[in-house]
């Protein structure tokens, strides 16, 4: 059976960008493939942070994932730092990764341009990501579009290692994208991202979601309610496509382009569609928050299964390389 692996940073609560770009797909894939999902806390320490805050965000991310439908009976859900093989293989992969490839990564260029002193961990971030994937000999990596370049590098690292040691040992992973691979933020300017403050949290209450939806950017050419709009250029229409039924999406498009509805009418319908999907997730999250031992046990069991496979891969890797 093909293996699926993916990771998410412990940013606390999920937002609808990473839910639609990745996690909703994970929930479906766990039934069809041997799946590993990791909360990648080692990736989250490349800048300044508070340990207590990281601890809370890791737990909250676990709650968000479980509430979204990640089922520890169907897949392996674990926290990366509980499986130390990840950092060990990352060091090994550092020795076959060209510096130029790391410097070319868009996310590195973006993040480093916003910082005065750049840490080596930020540069080497994609090497750890390659190690995450390779430890489980993963074939398919369900991610949003922003991770595709990192995955190309992971393929390159695996190829270089295989060719250096003359053995086809590591599997070359392939990205798995969905139609919702790039959800834009409510400002309509950039991808939805916690660091840009343009997100809708998956667990936010309907009133809080409405406060964000109401002023969200729509078709910029539609100034008055009587101006006909162009759905394809409207960010809200794209979010409709992710949450509303196809009949509703068709109706929305027709009402928009004929100036039947104003943008507020359209947003109210979107809010109702979102609530149909997110209401039950919010309820499950509240139950899990009240049962912290259930969450902790699931993560501990996940780490034990992940470690068993990771240590096997690492032992073989070291043997091939002449290490102890
Ligand atoms: P992270 O934590 O930034 O995001 C988690 C997943 O959500 C997707 N995503 C989006 N998809 C669509 N629209 C958006 N606005 C949006 N924002 C986020 C991301 O593409 C990702 O799939 N480096 C990775 C974590 C990682 C990983 C791995 C992923 C570490 N090791 C191994 C795959 C395999 C990251 O920072 O994702």
CSV table of N, CA, C and O and ligand atoms in Angstrom, one decimal, residues 5-11 15-23 26 38 40 43 80 107 111 125 128-130 132-133 141-147 150-151 180-185 191-193, ligand 1:
chain,number,residue,atom,x,y,z
A,5,UNK,N,2.5,10.9,3.7
A,5,UNK,CA,3.0,11.7,4.8
A,5,UNK,C,2.7,13.1,4.6
A,5,UNK,O,2.9,13.7,3.5
A,6,UNK,N,2.4,13.8,5.7
A,6,UNK,CA,2.4,15.3,5.6
A,6,UNK,C,2.6,15.9,7.0
A,6,UNK,O,2.4,15.2,8.0
A,7,UNK,N,3.0,17.2,7.0
A,7,UNK,CA,3.2,17.8,8.3
A,7,UNK,C,2.6,19.2,8.3
A,7,UNK,O,2.2,19.8,7.3
A,8,UNK,N,2.4,19.7,9.5
A,8,UNK,CA,1.8,21.0,9.7
A,8,UNK,C,2.5,21.6,10.9
A,8,UNK,O,2.8,20.9,11.9
A,9,UNK,N,2.8,22.9,10.8
A,9,UNK,CA,3.5,23.6,12.0
A,9,UNK,C,2.5,23.8,13.1
A,9,UNK,O,1.3,24.0,12.8
A,10,UNK,N,2.9,23.8,14.3
A,10,UNK,CA,2.0,24.0,15.5
A,10,UNK,C,1.7,25.5,15.6
A,10,UNK,O,2.2,26.1,16.5
A,11,UNK,N,0.8,26.0,14.7
A,11,UNK,CA,0.5,27.4,14.8
A,11,UNK,C,-0.7,27.6,15.7
A,11,UNK,O,-1.3,28.7,15.7
A,15,UNK,N,-6.3,27.2,10.3
A,15,UNK,CA,-7.1,28.2,9.6
A,15,UNK,C,-7.7,27.5,8.4
A,15,UNK,O,-7.2,26.4,8.0
A,16,UNK,N,-8.7,28.2,7.8
A,16,UNK,CA,-9.4,27.5,6.7
A,16,UNK,C,-8.4,27.3,5.5
A,16,UNK,O,-8.7,26.5,4.6
A,17,UNK,N,-7.3,28.1,5.4
A,17,UNK,CA,-6.3,27.9,4.3
A,17,UNK,C,-5.7,26.5,4.4
A,17,UNK,O,-5.7,25.7,3.5
A,18,UNK,N,-5.1,26.2,5.6
A,18,UNK,CA,-4.5,24.9,5.7
A,18,UNK,C,-5.5,23.8,5.8
A,18,UNK,O,-5.2,22.6,5.4
A,19,UNK,N,-6.7,24.1,6.3
A,19,UNK,CA,-7.7,23.0,6.3
A,19,UNK,C,-8.1,22.6,4.9
A,19,UNK,O,-8.1,21.5,4.5
A,20,UNK,N,-8.4,23.6,4.0
A,20,UNK,CA,-8.8,23.3,2.7
A,20,UNK,C,-7.7,22.9,1.8
A,20,UNK,O,-7.8,22.0,0.9
A,21,UNK,N,-6.4,23.4,2.0
A,21,UNK,CA,-5.3,23.1,1.2
A,21,UNK,C,-4.8,21.7,1.5
A,21,UNK,O,-4.2,21.0,0.6
A,22,UNK,N,-4.9,21.3,2.7
A,22,UNK,CA,-4.2,20.0,3.1
A,22,UNK,C,-5.1,19.1,4.0
A,22,UNK,O,-5.4,18.0,3.6
A,23,UNK,N,-5.5,19.6,5.1
A,23,UNK,CA,-6.0,18.7,6.2
A,23,UNK,C,-7.3,18.0,5.7
A,23,UNK,O,-7.5,16.8,6.0
A,26,UNK,N,-6.3,15.1,3.9
A,26,UNK,CA,-5.7,14.1,4.8
A,26,UNK,C,-6.8,13.2,5.4
A,26,UNK,O,-6.6,12.0,5.4
A,38,UNK,N,2.2,14.6,10.9
A,38,UNK,CA,3.0,15.1,12.0
A,38,UNK,C,2.9,16.6,12.3
A,38,UNK,O,2.7,17.4,11.4
A,40,UNK,N,4.8,19.5,13.2
A,40,UNK,CA,6.3,19.6,13.1
A,40,UNK,C,6.8,20.7,14.0
A,40,UNK,O,7.1,21.8,13.5
A,43,UNK,N,10.2,22.3,13.2
A,43,UNK,CA,10.2,23.4,12.1
A,43,UNK,C,9.8,24.7,12.7
A,43,UNK,O,10.0,25.7,12.0
A,80,UNK,N,6.5,15.7,15.9
A,80,UNK,CA,7.9,15.5,15.3
A,80,UNK,C,9.0,15.3,16.4
A,80,UNK,O,9.8,14.4,16.3
A,107,UNK,N,10.4,30.4,0.0
A,107,UNK,CA,10.1,30.7,1.4
A,107,UNK,C,11.2,31.2,2.2
A,107,UNK,O,11.1,32.1,3.1
A,111,UNK,N,11.2,34.9,4.0
A,111,UNK,CA,11.3,35.0,5.4
A,111,UNK,C,12.6,35.7,5.8
A,111,UNK,O,12.7,36.5,6.7
A,125,UNK,N,15.7,24.4,6.9
A,125,UNK,CA,14.4,23.9,7.1
A,125,UNK,C,13.9,22.9,6.1
A,125,UNK,O,13.4,21.8,6.5
A,128,UNK,N,15.2,19.3,6.8
A,128,UNK,CA,14.4,18.5,7.8
A,128,UNK,C,13.1,18.0,7.2
A,128,UNK,O,12.7,16.9,7.5
A,129,UNK,N,12.5,18.8,6.3
A,129,UNK,CA,11.3,18.4,5.7
A,129,UNK,C,11.5,17.2,4.8
A,129,UNK,O,10.7,16.2,4.8
A,130,UNK,N,12.6,17.1,4.1
A,130,UNK,CA,13.0,16.0,3.3
A,130,UNK,C,13.1,14.7,4.2
A,130,UNK,O,12.7,13.6,3.9
A,132,UNK,N,11.7,14.2,7.2
A,132,UNK,CA,10.4,13.8,7.6
A,132,UNK,C,9.8,12.8,6.7
A,132,UNK,O,9.2,11.8,7.1
A,133,UNK,N,9.9,13.2,5.4
A,133,UNK,CA,9.2,12.4,4.4
A,133,UNK,C,9.9,11.1,4.1
A,133,UNK,O,9.3,10.0,4.1
A,141,UNK,N,2.5,13.1,-0.9
A,141,UNK,CA,2.6,14.1,0.1
A,141,UNK,C,1.5,15.2,-0.2
A,141,UNK,O,1.6,16.0,-1.1
A,142,UNK,N,0.4,15.1,0.5
A,142,UNK,CA,-0.7,16.0,0.3
A,142,UNK,C,-0.4,17.4,1.0
A,142,UNK,O,-0.4,17.5,2.2
A,143,UNK,N,-0.3,18.4,0.1
A,143,UNK,CA,0.1,19.7,0.6
A,143,UNK,C,-0.6,20.8,-0.2
A,143,UNK,O,-1.2,20.5,-1.3
A,144,UNK,N,-0.5,22.0,0.3
A,144,UNK,CA,-1.0,23.2,-0.5
A,144,UNK,C,0.2,23.6,-1.5
A,144,UNK,O,1.3,23.1,-1.4
A,145,UNK,N,-0.2,24.5,-2.4
A,145,UNK,CA,0.8,24.8,-3.5
A,145,UNK,C,2.1,25.4,-2.9
A,145,UNK,O,3.1,25.2,-3.5
A,146,UNK,N,2.0,26.1,-1.8
A,146,UNK,CA,3.3,26.7,-1.3
A,146,UNK,C,4.3,25.8,-0.9
A,146,UNK,O,5.5,26.1,-0.7
A,147,UNK,N,4.0,24.5,-0.8
A,147,UNK,CA,5.0,23.5,-0.4
A,147,UNK,C,5.6,22.7,-1.5
A,147,UNK,O,6.5,21.9,-1.3
A,150,UNK,N,9.5,23.0,-1.9
A,150,UNK,CA,10.2,22.2,-0.9
A,150,UNK,C,10.2,20.7,-1.3
A,150,UNK,O,11.1,20.0,-1.0
A,151,UNK,N,9.1,20.3,-1.9
A,151,UNK,CA,9.0,18.8,-2.2
A,151,UNK,C,9.9,18.5,-3.4
A,151,UNK,O,10.4,17.4,-3.5
A,180,UNK,N,-8.3,23.2,-4.0
A,180,UNK,CA,-8.2,24.3,-3.1
A,180,UNK,C,-6.7,24.4,-2.6
A,180,UNK,O,-6.5,24.7,-1.4
A,181,UNK,N,-5.8,24.3,-3.6
A,181,UNK,CA,-4.4,24.3,-3.2
A,181,UNK,C,-3.8,25.6,-2.8
A,181,UNK,O,-2.7,25.7,-2.2
A,182,UNK,N,-4.6,26.7,-3.1
A,182,UNK,CA,-4.1,28.1,-2.7
A,182,UNK,C,-5.2,28.9,-2.3
A,182,UNK,O,-5.9,29.5,-3.2
A,183,UNK,N,-5.5,29.0,-1.0
A,183,UNK,CA,-6.6,29.8,-0.5
A,183,UNK,C,-6.1,31.2,-0.2
A,183,UNK,O,-5.1,31.3,0.5
A,184,UNK,N,-6.7,32.2,-0.8
A,184,UNK,CA,-6.2,33.6,-0.5
A,184,UNK,C,-6.7,34.1,0.8
A,184,UNK,O,-7.8,33.7,1.2
A,185,UNK,N,-6.0,35.1,1.4
A,185,UNK,CA,-6.5,35.7,2.6
A,185,UNK,C,-7.7,36.6,2.4
A,185,UNK,O,-8.0,36.9,1.2
A,191,UNK,N,-1.7,34.8,0.0
A,191,UNK,CA,-2.2,33.6,0.5
A,191,UNK,C,-2.6,33.7,1.9
A,191,UNK,O,-2.0,34.5,2.7
A,192,UNK,N,-3.7,33.0,2.3
A,192,UNK,CA,-4.1,33.0,3.7
A,192,UNK,C,-3.0,32.4,4.6
A,192,UNK,O,-2.5,31.3,4.3
A,193,UNK,N,-2.6,33.2,5.6
A,193,UNK,CA,-1.4,32.8,6.4
A,193,UNK,C,-1.5,33.5,7.8
A,193,UNK,O,-1.8,34.7,7.8
B,1,LIG,P1,2.3,24.8,7.1
B,1,LIG,O1,2.2,24.5,8.5
B,1,LIG,O2,2.7,26.2,6.7
B,1,LIG,O3,1.0,24.5,6.4
B,1,LIG,C1,0.3,23.2,6.5
B,1,LIG,C2,-0.4,22.8,5.2
B,1,LIG,O4,-1.3,23.8,4.8
B,1,LIG,C3,-1.1,24.2,3.5
B,1,LIG,N1,-1.5,25.6,3.4
B,1,LIG,C4,-2.4,26.2,2.5
B,1,LIG,N2,-3.0,25.6,1.5
B,1,LIG,C5,-3.8,26.4,0.7
B,1,LIG,N3,-4.0,27.7,0.9
B,1,LIG,C6,-3.3,28.3,1.9
B,1,LIG,N4,-3.5,29.6,2.1
B,1,LIG,C7,-2.5,27.5,2.8
B,1,LIG,N5,-1.7,27.8,3.9
B,1,LIG,C8,-1.1,26.7,4.3
B,1,LIG,C9,0.4,24.0,3.3
B,1,LIG,O5,0.7,24.0,1.9
B,1,LIG,C10,0.6,22.8,4.0
B,1,LIG,O6,0.3,21.6,3.2
B,1,LIG,N6,6.8,23.0,5.8
B,1,LIG,C11,5.5,22.7,6.0
B,1,LIG,C12,5.3,21.6,7.1
B,1,LIG,C13,6.0,20.3,6.8
B,1,LIG,C14,5.7,19.3,5.9
B,1,LIG,C15,6.7,18.3,6.1
B,1,LIG,C16,4.7,19.2,4.9
B,1,LIG,C17,7.1,19.9,7.5
B,1,LIG,N7,7.5,18.7,7.1
B,1,LIG,C18,6.7,17.1,5.3
B,1,LIG,C19,4.8,18.0,4.1
B,1,LIG,C20,5.7,17.0,4.3
B,1,LIG,C21,4.7,23.9,6.5
B,1,LIG,O7,5.2,24.8,7.0
B,1,LIG,O8,3.3,23.8,6.4
